[in-house]
Short mmCIF file of C-alpha atoms in Angstrom, two decimals:
data_model
loop_
_atom_site.label_atom_id
_atom_site.label_comp_id
_atom_site.label_asym_id
_atom_site.label_seq_id
_atom_site.Cartn_x
_atom_site.Cartn_y
_atom_site.Cartn_z
CA UNK A 1 10.47 139.67 96.77
CA UNK A 2 8.79 141.61 99.55
CA UNK A 3 9.94 145.02 100.73
CA UNK A 4 7.95 146.52 103.58
CA UNK A 5 9.37 149.66 105.14
CA UNK A 6 12.74 148.61 106.48
CA UNK A 7 12.37 144.86 105.85
CA UNK A 8 13.55 143.06 102.69
CA UNK A 9 13.05 139.31 102.40
CA UNK A 10 13.73 136.88 99.60
CA UNK A 11 13.76 133.05 99.49
CA UNK A 12 14.97 130.39 97.08
CA UNK A 13 14.61 126.61 97.05
CA UNK A 14 17.93 124.83 96.42
CA UNK A 15 18.48 121.18 95.37
CA UNK A 16 20.37 120.05 98.48
CA UNK A 17 19.51 119.52 102.13
CA UNK A 18 19.78 122.28 104.72
CA UNK A 19 23.03 120.87 106.11
CA UNK A 20 24.82 121.10 102.76
CA UNK A 21 23.38 124.53 101.90
CA UNK A 22 24.57 125.83 105.27
CA UNK A 23 28.00 124.20 104.86
CA UNK A 24 28.40 125.96 101.49
CA UNK A 25 28.04 129.34 103.27
CA UNK A 26 30.49 128.25 105.99
CA UNK A 27 33.32 127.47 103.54
CA UNK A 28 36.03 129.75 102.22
CA UNK A 29 34.96 131.60 99.07
CA UNK A 30 31.24 131.97 99.85
CA UNK A 31 31.43 135.76 100.18
CA UNK A 32 33.33 136.06 96.89
CA UNK A 33 30.78 133.88 95.08
CA UNK A 34 27.90 136.00 96.37
CA UNK A 35 29.29 139.44 95.46
CA UNK A 36 27.72 140.48 92.12
CA UNK A 37 30.36 141.08 89.43
CA UNK A 38 29.00 144.56 88.70
CA UNK A 39 29.76 145.65 92.27
CA UNK A 40 33.23 146.98 93.00
CA UNK A 41 33.80 145.40 96.40
CA UNK A 42 37.22 144.74 97.91
CA UNK A 43 37.49 142.29 100.81
CA UNK A 44 39.97 143.79 103.28
CA UNK A 45 39.67 141.45 106.24
CA UNK A 46 37.89 138.22 107.13
CA UNK A 47 38.21 136.08 110.25
CA UNK A 48 36.30 133.21 111.80
CA UNK A 49 34.04 132.27 108.88
CA UNK A 50 30.41 132.84 109.89
CA UNK A 51 30.69 131.71 113.53
CA UNK A 52 29.69 134.03 116.36
CA UNK A 53 32.13 136.92 116.62
CA UNK A 54 33.57 136.46 113.13
CA UNK A 55 34.29 139.73 111.37
CA UNK A 56 34.25 140.87 107.75
CA UNK A 57 35.62 144.19 106.49
CA UNK A 58 35.05 145.30 102.89
CA UNK A 59 35.54 148.48 100.91
CA UNK A 60 32.73 149.37 98.53
CA UNK A 61 33.55 151.62 95.57
CA UNK A 62 30.82 153.70 93.94
CA UNK A 63 32.26 155.92 91.23
CA UNK A 64 34.91 158.15 92.85
CA UNK A 65 33.53 157.46 96.34
CA UNK A 66 34.47 154.50 98.52
CA UNK A 67 33.27 153.47 101.95
CA UNK A 68 34.29 150.91 104.54
CA UNK A 69 31.77 148.36 105.78
CA UNK A 70 32.39 146.23 108.89
CA UNK A 71 30.04 143.37 109.82
CA UNK A 72 30.11 140.96 112.76
CA UNK A 73 28.43 137.54 112.80
CA UNK A 74 26.15 136.26 115.53
CA UNK A 75 23.31 133.75 116.22
CA UNK A 76 25.23 130.88 114.61
CA UNK A 77 23.05 127.74 114.60
CA UNK A 78 24.53 124.98 112.41
CA UNK A 79 22.31 124.00 109.48
CA UNK A 80 19.63 126.52 110.54
CA UNK A 81 20.77 130.17 110.64
CA UNK A 82 23.45 132.78 111.02
CA UNK A 83 23.28 136.58 111.18
CA UNK A 84 25.63 139.35 110.12
CA UNK A 85 25.16 142.80 111.65
CA UNK A 86 26.73 146.04 110.54
CA UNK A 87 28.98 147.65 113.13
CA UNK A 88 30.34 150.27 110.73
CA UNK A 89 28.96 151.30 107.37
CA UNK A 90 26.48 153.31 105.34
CA UNK A 91 23.26 152.35 107.15
CA UNK A 92 22.02 153.50 110.52
CA UNK A 93 21.13 149.82 111.11
CA UNK A 94 21.64 146.62 109.11
CA UNK A 95 20.82 143.09 110.32
CA UNK A 96 21.00 140.33 107.72
CA UNK A 97 19.58 136.94 108.79
CA UNK A 98 20.33 133.82 106.72
CA UNK A 99 17.74 131.09 107.35
CA UNK A 100 17.77 127.44 106.23
CA UNK A 101 14.51 125.47 106.35
CA UNK A 102 14.54 121.77 105.32
CA UNK A 103 12.03 120.75 102.66
CA UNK A 104 13.16 117.12 102.44
CA UNK A 105 16.43 115.17 102.37
CA UNK A 106 17.60 116.81 99.13
CA UNK A 107 15.93 120.22 99.21
CA UNK A 108 15.74 123.25 101.45
CA UNK A 109 14.52 126.81 101.47
CA UNK A 110 17.15 129.50 101.94
CA UNK A 111 15.83 132.88 103.07
CA UNK A 112 17.67 136.19 103.29
CA UNK A 113 15.95 138.61 105.65
CA UNK A 114 17.42 142.11 105.87
CA UNK A 115 16.26 144.65 108.44
CA UNK A 116 17.69 148.06 107.73
CA UNK A 117 17.42 151.70 108.65
CA UNK A 118 18.81 154.17 106.10
CA UNK A 119 21.14 156.91 107.27
CA UNK A 120 19.35 159.86 108.83
CA UNK A 121 18.42 163.17 107.25
CA UNK A 122 17.02 164.17 103.86
CA UNK A 123 19.92 162.58 101.96
CA UNK A 124 19.15 159.20 103.55
CA UNK A 125 15.46 159.39 102.68
CA UNK A 126 16.25 160.34 99.10
CA UNK A 127 18.72 157.48 98.74
CA UNK A 128 16.43 154.83 100.26
CA UNK A 129 14.59 153.76 97.05
CA UNK A 130 17.91 153.43 95.20
CA UNK A 131 19.41 151.41 98.06
CA UNK A 132 16.41 149.05 98.16
CA UNK A 133 16.62 148.41 94.41
CA UNK A 134 20.33 147.71 94.70
CA UNK A 135 19.76 145.22 97.52
CA UNK A 136 17.01 143.47 95.53
CA UNK A 137 19.34 143.09 92.54
CA UNK A 138 22.02 141.73 94.83
CA UNK A 139 19.74 139.13 96.41
CA UNK A 140 18.37 138.00 93.05
CA UNK A 141 21.94 137.44 91.84
CA UNK A 142 23.01 135.65 95.03
CA UNK A 143 20.12 133.21 94.91
CA UNK A 144 20.64 132.37 91.25
CA UNK A 145 24.34 131.67 91.86
CA UNK A 146 23.65 129.70 95.04
CA UNK A 147 21.07 127.38 93.47
CA UNK A 148 23.17 126.76 90.34
CA UNK A 149 26.44 126.18 92.24
CA UNK A 150 24.82 123.76 94.66
CA UNK A 151 23.25 121.86 91.75
CA UNK A 152 26.62 121.66 89.97
CA UNK A 153 28.37 120.21 93.01
CA UNK A 154 25.44 117.91 93.80
CA UNK A 155 26.07 116.06 90.51
CA UNK A 156 29.25 114.72 92.10
CA UNK A 157 28.10 114.34 95.71
CA UNK A 158 29.25 110.70 95.73
CA UNK A 159 32.77 111.59 94.58
CA UNK A 160 35.54 112.48 97.06
CA UNK A 161 36.51 116.13 97.34
CA UNK A 162 39.82 116.94 95.65
CA UNK A 163 43.04 118.78 96.38
CA UNK A 164 43.49 121.02 93.33
CA UNK A 165 46.49 123.15 92.38
CA UNK A 166 45.67 126.27 90.34
CA UNK A 167 47.90 128.65 88.39
CA UNK A 168 46.57 132.08 87.39
CA UNK A 169 44.34 132.18 90.47
CA UNK A 170 44.50 135.99 90.56
CA UNK A 171 43.21 136.45 87.00
CA UNK A 172 39.64 137.09 85.92
CA UNK A 173 38.74 133.41 85.63
CA UNK A 174 40.81 132.28 88.61
CA UNK A 175 39.15 134.80 90.94
CA UNK A 176 35.78 133.19 90.13
CA UNK A 177 36.89 129.58 89.84
CA UNK A 178 38.74 129.25 93.17
CA UNK A 179 35.75 130.33 95.33
CA UNK A 180 33.50 128.00 93.31
CA UNK A 181 35.81 125.09 94.08
CA UNK A 182 36.32 125.85 97.78
CA UNK A 183 32.60 126.34 98.46
CA UNK A 184 32.09 122.92 96.87
CA UNK A 185 34.35 121.39 99.51
CA UNK A 186 37.54 121.06 97.44
CA UNK A 187 40.90 122.31 98.78
CA UNK A 188 42.81 124.67 96.52
CA UNK A 189 46.59 125.12 96.47
CA UNK A 190 47.65 128.23 94.54
CA UNK A 191 50.77 128.11 92.35
CA UNK A 192 52.15 131.66 92.37
CA UNK A 193 55.31 133.70 91.87
CA UNK A 194 55.02 135.09 95.42
CA UNK A 195 54.00 132.30 97.80
CA UNK A 196 52.90 133.48 101.25
CA UNK A 197 51.73 130.41 103.14
CA UNK A 198 51.24 126.65 103.27
CA UNK A 199 48.41 126.85 100.75
CA UNK A 200 50.67 128.37 98.07
CA UNK A 201 53.44 126.86 95.92
CA UNK A 202 56.16 129.01 94.39
CA UNK A 203 57.17 129.07 90.74
CA UNK A 204 58.80 131.24 88.08
CA UNK A 205 57.79 129.81 84.70
CA UNK A 206 60.09 131.98 82.59
CA UNK A 207 63.10 131.14 84.77
CA UNK A 208 62.08 127.46 84.80
CA UNK A 209 61.70 127.18 88.58
CA UNK A 210 58.89 125.46 90.48
CA UNK A 211 58.59 123.86 93.93
CA UNK A 212 57.50 120.60 92.36
CA UNK A 213 57.88 118.46 95.45
CA UNK A 214 54.93 120.21 97.05
CA UNK A 215 52.72 119.06 94.17
CA UNK A 216 53.33 115.36 94.83
CA UNK A 217 50.02 113.70 95.70
CA UNK A 218 47.86 116.56 94.38
CA UNK A 219 44.66 115.19 92.82
CA UNK A 220 44.33 117.69 89.96
CA UNK A 221 45.90 120.79 88.42
CA UNK A 222 44.15 123.65 86.64
CA UNK A 223 46.57 125.79 84.62
CA UNK A 224 45.25 129.25 83.74
CA UNK A 225 48.36 131.47 83.86
CA UNK A 226 49.26 133.57 80.84
CA UNK A 227 50.11 137.14 79.86
CA UNK A 228 46.99 139.14 78.80
CA UNK A 229 46.71 139.64 75.03
CA UNK A 230 44.34 142.63 74.96
CA UNK A 231 46.86 145.41 74.27
CA UNK A 232 48.93 146.52 71.29
CA UNK A 233 51.51 143.88 70.43
CA UNK A 234 55.13 144.97 70.40
CA UNK A 235 57.85 142.38 69.73
CA UNK A 236 58.59 142.27 73.46
CA UNK A 237 54.90 141.88 74.30
CA UNK A 238 54.50 139.03 71.82
CA UNK A 239 57.50 137.29 73.36
CA UNK A 240 55.94 137.58 76.84
CA UNK A 241 52.58 136.29 75.55
CA UNK A 242 54.25 133.23 74.02
CA UNK A 243 56.71 132.52 76.82
CA UNK A 244 54.13 132.87 79.61
CA UNK A 245 52.00 130.20 77.94
CA UNK A 246 54.48 127.82 76.35
CA UNK A 247 57.29 127.88 78.90
CA UNK A 248 54.88 127.81 81.84
CA UNK A 249 52.87 124.89 80.46
CA UNK A 250 55.98 122.91 79.55
CA UNK A 251 57.52 123.45 83.00
CA UNK A 252 54.32 122.41 84.73
CA UNK A 253 53.71 119.35 82.52
CA UNK A 254 57.28 118.06 82.83
CA UNK A 255 57.27 118.61 86.59
CA UNK A 256 53.98 116.74 87.04
CA UNK A 257 55.20 113.90 84.82
CA UNK A 258 58.21 113.29 87.10
CA UNK A 259 56.27 113.17 90.38
CA UNK A 260 56.08 109.86 92.26
CA UNK A 261 52.34 110.49 92.69
CA UNK A 262 51.25 112.67 89.75
CA UNK A 263 47.77 114.19 89.51
CA UNK A 264 45.08 112.31 87.67
CA UNK A 265 44.10 115.30 85.51
CA UNK A 266 45.57 118.52 84.16
CA UNK A 267 43.07 121.06 82.83
CA UNK A 268 45.16 123.50 80.80
CA UNK A 269 43.95 126.75 79.25
CA UNK A 270 44.02 127.34 75.52
CA UNK A 271 41.96 129.49 73.15
CA UNK A 272 39.75 129.31 70.09
CA UNK A 273 42.33 131.55 68.44
CA UNK A 274 43.96 128.24 67.44
CA UNK A 275 41.51 128.04 64.52
CA UNK A 276 42.54 131.39 63.02
CA UNK A 277 40.26 133.77 61.12
CA UNK A 278 37.70 131.40 59.57
CA UNK A 279 34.81 133.60 58.47
CA UNK A 280 31.43 131.84 58.64
CA UNK A 281 32.81 128.29 58.96
CA UNK A 282 31.43 126.34 61.94
CA UNK A 283 34.39 125.19 64.04
CA UNK A 284 34.41 122.05 66.17
CA UNK A 285 37.35 120.57 68.03
CA UNK A 286 38.09 118.50 64.90
CA UNK A 287 38.44 121.59 62.68
CA UNK A 288 41.98 122.32 61.42
CA UNK A 289 43.59 125.68 62.11
CA UNK A 290 44.95 128.07 59.52
CA UNK A 291 48.58 128.61 58.54
CA UNK A 292 50.41 129.45 61.75
CA UNK A 293 52.91 131.65 59.89
CA UNK A 294 50.11 134.10 59.09
CA UNK A 295 48.51 134.30 62.54
CA UNK A 296 50.37 134.87 65.80
CA UNK A 297 47.58 133.45 68.00
CA UNK A 298 47.40 130.25 65.93
CA UNK A 299 51.14 129.78 66.36
CA UNK A 300 51.00 130.44 70.11
CA UNK A 301 47.98 128.20 70.71
CA UNK A 302 49.54 125.26 68.85
CA UNK A 303 52.74 125.53 70.90
CA UNK A 304 50.72 126.11 74.08
CA UNK A 305 48.74 122.88 73.71
CA UNK A 306 51.79 120.87 72.57
CA UNK A 307 53.67 122.01 75.68
CA UNK A 308 51.47 119.72 77.80
CA UNK A 309 52.57 116.59 75.89
CA UNK A 310 54.87 115.44 78.70
CA UNK A 311 51.89 115.15 81.05
CA UNK A 312 49.91 113.15 78.49
CA UNK A 313 52.87 110.82 77.92
CA UNK A 314 53.04 110.21 81.68
CA UNK A 315 49.43 109.00 81.72
CA UNK A 316 47.89 112.18 83.11
CA UNK A 317 44.51 112.99 81.59
CA UNK A 318 45.00 116.37 79.88
CA UNK A 319 42.10 118.61 78.84
CA UNK A 320 42.86 121.70 76.74
CA UNK A 321 40.09 124.22 77.39
CA UNK A 322 39.85 126.41 74.29
CA UNK A 323 38.23 129.52 75.72
CA UNK A 324 36.18 131.94 73.66
CA UNK A 325 35.34 135.43 74.88
CA UNK A 326 34.72 135.21 78.64
CA UNK A 327 31.94 137.61 79.60
CA UNK A 328 32.17 139.34 82.98
CA UNK A 329 31.75 142.99 83.96
CA UNK A 330 34.63 142.44 86.41
CA UNK A 331 37.23 142.23 83.62
CA UNK A 332 38.04 141.30 80.06
CA UNK A 333 36.27 142.42 76.91
CA UNK A 334 32.86 143.09 78.47
CA UNK A 335 34.31 145.37 81.13
CA UNK A 336 36.11 147.40 78.45
CA UNK A 337 32.90 147.68 76.41
CA UNK A 338 30.71 148.95 79.24
CA UNK A 339 31.89 152.57 79.45
CA UNK A 340 31.45 153.49 75.77
CA UNK A 341 28.14 151.62 75.58
CA UNK A 342 26.80 153.32 78.70
CA UNK A 343 27.78 156.65 77.14
CA UNK A 344 25.81 155.74 74.02
CA UNK A 345 28.87 155.59 71.74
CA UNK A 346 29.23 151.80 71.50
CA UNK A 347 28.83 149.67 68.43
CA UNK A 348 30.22 146.69 66.51
CA UNK A 349 33.89 146.30 65.63
CA UNK A 350 34.73 146.70 61.97
CA UNK A 351 32.06 145.33 59.63
CA UNK A 352 30.21 143.65 62.50
CA UNK A 353 29.92 140.46 60.43
CA UNK A 354 32.70 138.54 62.20
CA UNK A 355 31.61 135.81 64.60
CA UNK A 356 32.19 136.00 68.34
CA UNK A 357 32.23 132.76 70.35
CA UNK A 358 31.48 133.61 73.96
CA UNK A 359 30.46 132.24 77.35
CA UNK A 360 29.38 133.84 80.62
CA UNK A 361 32.08 133.45 83.24
CA UNK A 362 29.95 131.12 85.37
CA UNK A 363 29.66 128.75 82.41
CA UNK A 364 33.42 128.90 81.89
CA UNK A 365 33.84 127.93 85.54
CA UNK A 366 31.21 125.23 85.08
CA UNK A 367 33.00 123.85 82.02
CA UNK A 368 36.35 123.70 83.82
CA UNK A 369 34.68 121.93 86.76
CA UNK A 370 32.99 119.52 84.34
CA UNK A 371 36.34 118.77 82.67
CA UNK A 372 37.91 118.20 86.07
CA UNK A 373 35.25 115.71 87.18
CA UNK A 374 34.49 113.89 83.88
CA UNK A 375 36.94 111.01 83.70
CA UNK A 376 36.32 110.19 80.04
CA UNK A 377 37.03 113.70 78.77
CA UNK A 378 40.51 114.41 77.36
CA UNK A 379 42.03 116.50 74.60
CA UNK A 380 40.71 119.85 73.33
CA UNK A 381 37.25 121.19 74.19
CA UNK A 382 35.71 124.43 72.95
CA UNK A 383 34.53 126.43 75.96
CA UNK A 384 31.90 128.68 74.42
CA UNK A 385 28.13 128.49 74.15
CA UNK A 386 26.38 126.68 71.28
CA UNK A 387 25.03 130.07 70.14
CA UNK A 388 27.89 132.25 68.82
CA UNK A 389 26.84 135.71 67.59
CA UNK A 390 28.21 138.27 65.20
CA UNK A 391 29.92 141.39 66.50
CA UNK A 392 26.90 143.40 65.38
CA UNK A 393 24.46 141.20 67.33
CA UNK A 394 26.73 141.37 70.40
CA UNK A 395 26.71 145.19 70.23
CA UNK A 396 22.96 145.45 69.64
CA UNK A 397 22.20 143.05 72.49
CA UNK A 398 24.46 144.84 74.96
CA UNK A 399 22.94 148.17 73.95
CA UNK A 400 19.43 146.80 74.48
CA UNK A 401 20.31 145.41 77.92
CA UNK A 402 21.83 148.74 78.95
CA UNK A 403 19.03 150.79 77.35
CA UNK A 404 21.49 152.61 75.08
CA UNK A 405 21.94 152.91 71.30
CA UNK A 406 24.67 150.75 69.78
CA UNK A 407 25.01 152.14 66.29
CA UNK A 408 28.50 153.67 66.19
CA UNK A 409 30.92 151.09 64.75
CA UNK A 410 34.64 151.12 65.43
CA UNK A 411 36.06 151.19 61.86
CA UNK A 412 38.64 148.57 61.03
CA UNK A 413 41.28 151.14 59.88
CA UNK A 414 40.99 152.96 63.21
CA UNK A 415 41.36 149.69 65.14
CA UNK A 416 44.44 148.79 63.10
CA UNK A 417 45.91 152.24 63.79
CA UNK A 418 45.33 151.85 67.52
CA UNK A 419 46.17 148.16 68.01
CA UNK A 420 48.29 147.16 65.03
CA UNK A 421 48.55 143.42 64.30
CA UNK A 422 46.40 142.59 67.34
CA UNK A 423 43.37 144.27 65.72
CA UNK A 424 43.20 141.89 62.74
CA UNK A 425 43.87 138.80 64.84
CA UNK A 426 42.04 139.34 68.12
CA UNK A 427 39.43 142.04 67.36
CA UNK A 428 38.43 141.58 63.72
CA UNK A 429 39.05 137.85 63.34
CA UNK A 430 36.04 135.53 63.04
CA UNK A 431 35.71 132.22 64.89
CA UNK A 432 32.31 130.53 64.86
CA UNK A 433 33.20 127.82 67.35
CA UNK A 434 30.71 125.40 68.91
CA UNK A 435 31.21 123.20 72.02
CA UNK A 436 30.64 119.81 70.39
CA UNK A 437 32.68 117.74 72.85
CA UNK A 438 31.50 119.66 75.92
CA UNK A 439 27.84 119.09 75.04
CA UNK A 440 28.50 115.51 74.02
CA UNK A 441 30.03 114.76 77.43
CA UNK A 442 26.92 116.01 79.23
CA UNK A 443 27.61 119.63 80.15
CA UNK A 444 24.54 121.88 80.18
CA UNK A 445 25.01 125.62 79.96
CA UNK A 446 23.48 127.92 82.55
CA UNK A 447 23.28 130.73 79.98
CA UNK A 448 23.33 129.45 76.39
CA UNK A 449 21.74 132.64 74.97
CA UNK A 450 23.42 136.04 74.97
CA UNK A 451 20.71 138.38 76.26
CA UNK A 452 19.82 136.36 79.40
CA UNK A 453 23.54 135.99 80.10
CA UNK A 454 24.13 139.74 79.90
CA UNK A 455 21.08 140.50 82.02
CA UNK A 456 22.32 138.13 84.71
CA UNK A 457 25.90 139.44 84.62
CA UNK A 458 24.82 143.10 84.71
CA UNK A 459 21.92 142.75 87.13
CA UNK A 460 19.44 143.91 84.52
#
């Protein structure tokens, strides 16, 4: 990294040629993949890709303040460069050049060069060091994502690109997965309750309705839809959690099974909650689960996975991705932990001795992609790193990354008072799961260890 006055420049070598690296930036989803998850950025408008005259409008939220940023693209030279220039925003001047220099048939150097002038006056001069640090963090994140994503897609460069239908595309995982797929050259069709165009298919899983004819000839389906579980469980909430998973999966599987040209693969979400509260036992995909009558999540997960049986019977390769804790500051458990930990009042849940099986969101995306593209992989796979940690280690590591103490536990009785049954099952339960089948099929984690994963996700 070099920062000289109003110039910031950073380069990275990526494992593909300049043409492919440039094409990645020119595809839908590139902007979403490059926005760090700790930034609260809302894309309001986008037109024309990165060609000359294309326009991007975003809203950036910083605490209670938000600002609108408008950029226009220019100097488009295929496989070599493009430029985005601020026409409205926080800087007096901002010109961001993206440069692609070949270093061989399967390697190139990607350079981001930013010329900027801070806003005028004393406030602008005071804010300049903070702005430069923020830009440096952003570029470091972008280059790490770019190099890893290009490497992941390059593994399958000789395979045709797919047409992939996705449910739950608006959820935490879907919002990351869809841009990963589209920047890799795949075409995504979203299955949604409120379809708005040719690239969306309507469905209502509880009512048992789906526009199945529009799925005929689809290459693959990724099924992520399901009611969030992270709130107090009332009887009505538990019914919605079960129905959204079981009824939706059964409807989708039976519909796909009846198609004249069914997809080759269905990757369907599940969870490591299927194993129940197992203490210190190491859990592989072959491990039995506990008595379903004593654990709501065990019961739901069993029914959830069984609901895809119609697809399996029809010869569709079905992969049940048993997700552990998905780490992202943009949502889920980590996002909820950040405020108390930043205030110095974070700590382990309950005794802190229960095991947490986790994976950074980019590894969850990578595992789903691997399941999609690995023809010999079917059945359940644990999607979590090979290094589960205890709740105490998770708290201590997050506190260390944030530079805050993490010594105030959340007592189990208080959690039960606040969350009822959900506390014992989802917060205090212990699952020490390991990804035996994922590793055995050749997947390699980007972030197998907790602290590097948190530092990447939080820009630390």
